[in-house]
PDB file of C-alpha atoms in Angstrom:
ATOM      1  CA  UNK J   1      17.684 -53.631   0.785  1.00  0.00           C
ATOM      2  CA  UNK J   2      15.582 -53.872  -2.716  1.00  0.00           C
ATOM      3  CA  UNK J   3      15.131 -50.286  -4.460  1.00  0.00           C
ATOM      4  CA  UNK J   4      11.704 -50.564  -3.657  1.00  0.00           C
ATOM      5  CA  UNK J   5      12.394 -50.851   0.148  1.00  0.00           C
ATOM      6  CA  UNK J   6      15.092 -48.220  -0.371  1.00  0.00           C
ATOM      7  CA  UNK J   7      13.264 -45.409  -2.175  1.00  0.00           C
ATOM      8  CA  UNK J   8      10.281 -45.902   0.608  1.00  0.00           C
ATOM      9  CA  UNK J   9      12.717 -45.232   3.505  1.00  0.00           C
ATOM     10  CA  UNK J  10      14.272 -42.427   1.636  1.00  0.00           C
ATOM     11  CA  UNK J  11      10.562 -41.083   0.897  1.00  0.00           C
ATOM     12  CA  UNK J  12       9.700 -41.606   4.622  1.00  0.00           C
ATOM     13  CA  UNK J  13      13.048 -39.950   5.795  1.00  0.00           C
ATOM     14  CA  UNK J  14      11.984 -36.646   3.848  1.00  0.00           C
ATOM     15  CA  UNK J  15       8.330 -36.771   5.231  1.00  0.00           C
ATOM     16  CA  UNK J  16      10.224 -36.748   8.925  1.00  0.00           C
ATOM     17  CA  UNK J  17      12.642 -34.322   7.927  1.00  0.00           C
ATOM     18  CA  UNK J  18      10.072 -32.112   6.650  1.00  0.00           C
ATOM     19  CA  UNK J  19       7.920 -32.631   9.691  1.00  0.00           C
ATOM     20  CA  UNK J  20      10.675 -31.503  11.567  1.00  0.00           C
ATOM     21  CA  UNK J  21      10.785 -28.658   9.884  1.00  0.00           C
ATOM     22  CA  UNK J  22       7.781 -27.483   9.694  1.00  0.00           C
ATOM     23  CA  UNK J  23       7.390 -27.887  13.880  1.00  0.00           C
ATOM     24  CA  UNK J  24      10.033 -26.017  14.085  1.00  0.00           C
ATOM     25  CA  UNK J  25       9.397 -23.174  12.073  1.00  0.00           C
ATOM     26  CA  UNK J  26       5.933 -23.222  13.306  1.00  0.00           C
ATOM     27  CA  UNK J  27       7.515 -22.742  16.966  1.00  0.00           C
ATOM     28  CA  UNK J  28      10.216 -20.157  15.934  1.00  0.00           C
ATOM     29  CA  UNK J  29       7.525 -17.712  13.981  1.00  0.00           C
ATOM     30  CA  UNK J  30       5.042 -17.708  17.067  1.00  0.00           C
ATOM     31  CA  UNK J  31       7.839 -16.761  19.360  1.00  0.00           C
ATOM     32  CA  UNK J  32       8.917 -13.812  16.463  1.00  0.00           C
ATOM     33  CA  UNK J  33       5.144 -12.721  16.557  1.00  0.00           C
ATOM     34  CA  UNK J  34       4.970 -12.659  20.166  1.00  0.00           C
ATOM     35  CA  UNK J  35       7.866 -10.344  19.969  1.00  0.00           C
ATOM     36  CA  UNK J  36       6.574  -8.377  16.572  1.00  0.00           C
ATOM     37  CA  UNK J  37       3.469  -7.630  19.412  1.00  0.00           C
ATOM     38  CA  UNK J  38       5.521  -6.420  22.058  1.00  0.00           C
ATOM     39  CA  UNK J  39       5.338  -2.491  21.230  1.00  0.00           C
ATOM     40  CA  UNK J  40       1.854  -3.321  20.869  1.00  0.00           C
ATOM     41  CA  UNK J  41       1.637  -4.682  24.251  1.00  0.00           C
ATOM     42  CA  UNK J  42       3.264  -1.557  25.856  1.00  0.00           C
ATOM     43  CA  UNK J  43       1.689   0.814  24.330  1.00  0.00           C
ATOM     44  CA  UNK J  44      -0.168   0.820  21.161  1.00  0.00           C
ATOM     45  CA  UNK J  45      -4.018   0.967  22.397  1.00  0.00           C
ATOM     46  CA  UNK J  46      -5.930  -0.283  19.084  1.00  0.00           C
ATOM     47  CA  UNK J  47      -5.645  -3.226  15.796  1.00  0.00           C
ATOM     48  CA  UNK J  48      -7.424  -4.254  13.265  1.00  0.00           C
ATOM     49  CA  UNK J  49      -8.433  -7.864  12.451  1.00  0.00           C
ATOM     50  CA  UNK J  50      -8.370  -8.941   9.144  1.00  0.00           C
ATOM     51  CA  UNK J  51      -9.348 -12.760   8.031  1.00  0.00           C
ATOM     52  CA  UNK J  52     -10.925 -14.696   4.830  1.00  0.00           C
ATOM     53  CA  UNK J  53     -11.570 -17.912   4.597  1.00  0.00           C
ATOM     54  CA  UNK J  54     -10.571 -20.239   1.596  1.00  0.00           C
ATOM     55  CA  UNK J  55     -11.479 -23.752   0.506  1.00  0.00           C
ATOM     56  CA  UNK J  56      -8.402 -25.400  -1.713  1.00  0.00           C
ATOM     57  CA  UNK J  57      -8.759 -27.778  -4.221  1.00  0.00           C
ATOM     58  CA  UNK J  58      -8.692 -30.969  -1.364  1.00  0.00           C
ATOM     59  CA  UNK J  59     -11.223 -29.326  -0.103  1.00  0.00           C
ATOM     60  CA  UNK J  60      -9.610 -28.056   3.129  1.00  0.00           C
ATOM     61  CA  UNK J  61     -11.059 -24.638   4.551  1.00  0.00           C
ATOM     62  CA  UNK J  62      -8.450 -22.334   5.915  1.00  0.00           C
ATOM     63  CA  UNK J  63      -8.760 -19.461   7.477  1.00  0.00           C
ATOM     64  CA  UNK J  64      -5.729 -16.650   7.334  1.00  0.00           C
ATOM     65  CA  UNK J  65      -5.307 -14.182  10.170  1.00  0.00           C
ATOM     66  CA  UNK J  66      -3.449 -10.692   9.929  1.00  0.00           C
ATOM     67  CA  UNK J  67      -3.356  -7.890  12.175  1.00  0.00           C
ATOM     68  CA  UNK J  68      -2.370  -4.166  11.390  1.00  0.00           C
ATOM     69  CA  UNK J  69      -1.759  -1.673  13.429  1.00  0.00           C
ATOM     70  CA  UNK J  70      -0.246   1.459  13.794  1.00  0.00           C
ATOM     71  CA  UNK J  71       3.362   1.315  15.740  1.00  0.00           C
ATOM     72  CA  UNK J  72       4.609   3.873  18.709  1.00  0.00           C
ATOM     73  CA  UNK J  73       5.634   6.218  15.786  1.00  0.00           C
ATOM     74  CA  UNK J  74       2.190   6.382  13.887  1.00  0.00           C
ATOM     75  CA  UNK J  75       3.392   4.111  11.158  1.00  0.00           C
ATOM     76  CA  UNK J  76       1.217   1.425   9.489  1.00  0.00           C
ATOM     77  CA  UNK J  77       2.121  -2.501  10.532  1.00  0.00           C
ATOM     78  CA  UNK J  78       0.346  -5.315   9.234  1.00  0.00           C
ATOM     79  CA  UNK J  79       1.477  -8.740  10.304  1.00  0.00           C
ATOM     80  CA  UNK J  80       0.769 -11.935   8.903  1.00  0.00           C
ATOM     81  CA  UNK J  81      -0.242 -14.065  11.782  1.00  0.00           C
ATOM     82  CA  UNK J  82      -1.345 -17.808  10.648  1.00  0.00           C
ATOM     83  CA  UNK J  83      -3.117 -19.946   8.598  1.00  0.00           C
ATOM     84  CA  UNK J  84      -5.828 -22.718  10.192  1.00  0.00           C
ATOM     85  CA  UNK J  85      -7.506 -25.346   8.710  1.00  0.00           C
ATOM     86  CA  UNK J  86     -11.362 -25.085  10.106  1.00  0.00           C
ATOM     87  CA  UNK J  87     -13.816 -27.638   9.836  1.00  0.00           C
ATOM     88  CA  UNK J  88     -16.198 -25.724   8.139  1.00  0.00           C
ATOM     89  CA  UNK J  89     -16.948 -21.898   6.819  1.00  0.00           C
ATOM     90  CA  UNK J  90     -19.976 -21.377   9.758  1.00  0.00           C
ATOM     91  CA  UNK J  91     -19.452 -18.151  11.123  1.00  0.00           C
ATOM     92  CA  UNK J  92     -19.340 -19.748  15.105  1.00  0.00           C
ATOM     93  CA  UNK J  93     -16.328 -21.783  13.503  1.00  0.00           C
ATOM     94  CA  UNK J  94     -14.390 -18.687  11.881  1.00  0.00           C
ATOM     95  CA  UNK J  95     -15.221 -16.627  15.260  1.00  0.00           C
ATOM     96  CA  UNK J  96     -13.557 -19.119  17.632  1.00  0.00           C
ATOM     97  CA  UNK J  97     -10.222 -19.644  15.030  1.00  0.00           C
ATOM     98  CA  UNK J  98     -10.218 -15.608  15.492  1.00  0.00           C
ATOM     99  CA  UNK J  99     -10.224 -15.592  19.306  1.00  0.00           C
ATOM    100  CA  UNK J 100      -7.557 -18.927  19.011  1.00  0.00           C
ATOM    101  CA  UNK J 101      -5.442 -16.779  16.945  1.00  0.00           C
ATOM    102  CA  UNK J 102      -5.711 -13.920  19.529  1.00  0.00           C
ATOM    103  CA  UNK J 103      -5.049 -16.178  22.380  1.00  0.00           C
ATOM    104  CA  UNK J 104      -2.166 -17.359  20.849  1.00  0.00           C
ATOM    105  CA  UNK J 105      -0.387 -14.097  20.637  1.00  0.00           C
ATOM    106  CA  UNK J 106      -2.078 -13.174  24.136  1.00  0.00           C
ATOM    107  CA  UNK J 107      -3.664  -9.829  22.686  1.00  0.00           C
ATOM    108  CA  UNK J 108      -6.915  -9.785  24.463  1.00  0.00           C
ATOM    109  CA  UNK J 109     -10.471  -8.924  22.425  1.00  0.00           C
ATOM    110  CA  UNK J 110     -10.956  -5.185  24.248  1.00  0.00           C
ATOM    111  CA  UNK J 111      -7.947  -3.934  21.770  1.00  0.00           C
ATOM    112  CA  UNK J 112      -9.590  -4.997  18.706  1.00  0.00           C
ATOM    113  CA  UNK J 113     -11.337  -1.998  17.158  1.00  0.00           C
ATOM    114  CA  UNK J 114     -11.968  -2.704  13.548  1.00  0.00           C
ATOM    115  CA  UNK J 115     -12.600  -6.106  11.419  1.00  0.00           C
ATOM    116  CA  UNK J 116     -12.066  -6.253   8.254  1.00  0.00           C
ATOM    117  CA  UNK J 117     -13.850  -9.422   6.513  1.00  0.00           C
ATOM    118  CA  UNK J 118     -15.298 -10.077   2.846  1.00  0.00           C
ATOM    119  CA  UNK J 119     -18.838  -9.124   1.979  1.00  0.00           C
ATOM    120  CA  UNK J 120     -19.318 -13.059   2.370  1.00  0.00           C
ATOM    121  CA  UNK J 121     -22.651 -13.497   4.849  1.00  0.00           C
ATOM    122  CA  UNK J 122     -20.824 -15.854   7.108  1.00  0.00           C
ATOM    123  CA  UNK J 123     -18.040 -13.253   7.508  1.00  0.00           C
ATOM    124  CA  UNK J 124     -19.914  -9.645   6.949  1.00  0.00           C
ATOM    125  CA  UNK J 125     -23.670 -10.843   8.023  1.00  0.00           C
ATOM    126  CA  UNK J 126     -25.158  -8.213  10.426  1.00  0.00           C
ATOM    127  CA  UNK J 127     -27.496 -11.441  12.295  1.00  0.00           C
ATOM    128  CA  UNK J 128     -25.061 -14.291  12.614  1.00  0.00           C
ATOM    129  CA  UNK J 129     -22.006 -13.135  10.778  1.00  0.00           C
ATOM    130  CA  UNK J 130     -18.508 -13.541  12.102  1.00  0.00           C
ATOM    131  CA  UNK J 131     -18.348  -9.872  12.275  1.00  0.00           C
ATOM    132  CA  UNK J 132     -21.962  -9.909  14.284  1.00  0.00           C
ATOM    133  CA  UNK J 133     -20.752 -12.878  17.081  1.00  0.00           C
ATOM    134  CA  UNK J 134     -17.861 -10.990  17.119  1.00  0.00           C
ATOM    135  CA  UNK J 135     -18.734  -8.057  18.357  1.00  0.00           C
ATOM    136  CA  UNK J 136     -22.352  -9.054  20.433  1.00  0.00           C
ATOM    137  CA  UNK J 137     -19.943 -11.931  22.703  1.00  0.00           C
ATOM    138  CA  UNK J 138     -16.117 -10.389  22.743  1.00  0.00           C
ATOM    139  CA  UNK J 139     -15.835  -6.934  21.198  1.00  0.00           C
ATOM    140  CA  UNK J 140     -18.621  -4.578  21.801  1.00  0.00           C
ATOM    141  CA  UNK J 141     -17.017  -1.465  20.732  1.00  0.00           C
ATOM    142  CA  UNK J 142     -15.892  -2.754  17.646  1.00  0.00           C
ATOM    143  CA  UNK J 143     -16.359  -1.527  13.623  1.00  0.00           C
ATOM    144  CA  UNK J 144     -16.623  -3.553  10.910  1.00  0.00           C
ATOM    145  CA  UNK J 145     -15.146  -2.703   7.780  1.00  0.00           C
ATOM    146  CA  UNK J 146     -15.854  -4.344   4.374  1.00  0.00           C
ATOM    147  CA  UNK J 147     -12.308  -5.565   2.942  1.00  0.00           C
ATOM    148  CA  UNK J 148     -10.957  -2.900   0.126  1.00  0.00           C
ATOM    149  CA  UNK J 149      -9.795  -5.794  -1.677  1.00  0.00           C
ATOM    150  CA  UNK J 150     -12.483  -7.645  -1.997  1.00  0.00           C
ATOM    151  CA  UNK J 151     -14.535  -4.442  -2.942  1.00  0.00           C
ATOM    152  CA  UNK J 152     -11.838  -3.806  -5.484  1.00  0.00           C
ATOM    153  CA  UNK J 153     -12.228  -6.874  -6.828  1.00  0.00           C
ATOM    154  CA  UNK J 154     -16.353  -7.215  -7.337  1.00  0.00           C
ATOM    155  CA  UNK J 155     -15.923  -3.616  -8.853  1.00  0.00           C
ATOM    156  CA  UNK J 156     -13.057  -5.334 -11.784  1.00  0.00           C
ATOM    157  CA  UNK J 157     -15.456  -7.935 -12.100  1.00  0.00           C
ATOM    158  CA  UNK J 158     -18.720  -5.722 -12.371  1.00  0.00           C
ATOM    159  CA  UNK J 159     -16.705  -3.480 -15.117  1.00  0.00           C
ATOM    160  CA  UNK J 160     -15.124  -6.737 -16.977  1.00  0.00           C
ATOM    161  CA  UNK J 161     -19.083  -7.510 -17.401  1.00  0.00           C
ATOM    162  CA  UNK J 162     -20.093  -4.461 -19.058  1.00  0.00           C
TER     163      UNK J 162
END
């Protein structure tokens, strides 16, 4: 084989091993979150959704997914759940990669009692918001919270302009 020829197969084997890897890990962590949920399942009556959405540099939109909660013994848990790629930031988009991610870890929409979302209208608007779909279609009981963070982060901003 030319280098050329080699270099390409060697390039192509890493792709596949990294593929590989990836699958896998993908598989292993949704079977360690299933079981992170578990006390939740037998027991713990209420979580928080928290999400943002981010375009990178490609221009890919992701959404991230975390839940927190408090455990059997009172104590703060906040899990990292996943990362999707979405096809766009609409709210109707965000909403359904929200109920995906729930479905996925089979925690059903009548436990969710908070969401926690930037003040972003597709995320936080009180019309046709994320938050808004959210709780009209799957959680009616439901409070939404404006993300600390992200109020943190206009308030550094808002001083850092003065």
């Amino acid at each position: 084989l030319s280098t050329g020829t080699s270099s390409v197969l060697k390039m192509l084997f890493i792709c596949v091993i990294k593929i590989w890897v990836f699958v896998a890990f993908k598989e292993h962590m949704q079977v360690f979150l299933k079981n992170q949920l578990k006390p939740f399942n037998i027991g713990v009556p209420y979580l928080s959704v928290m999400d943002d959405e981010v375009t990178d540099l490609r221009g890919r939109t992701t959404l991230w997914f975390c839940l927190r909660y408090l455990d059997l013994n009172g104590e703060p848990k906040e899990i990292f759940i996943s990362l999707q790629e979405l096809e766009n930031t609409e709210a109707t988009i965000i909403k359904e990669g929200i109920l995906l991610a729930l479905g996925n870890l089979e925690v059903q929409c009548q436990h969710v009692k908070w969401l926690s979302f930037d003040g972003a209208s597709n995320m936080s608007g009180k019309q046709n918001g994320t938050q808004s779909q959210m709780i009209k279609y799957h959680t009616i009981d439901t409070v939404y919270v404006h993300c600390r963070s992200h109020l943190l982060q206009l308030v550094c901003v808002y001083a850092a302009h003065k």
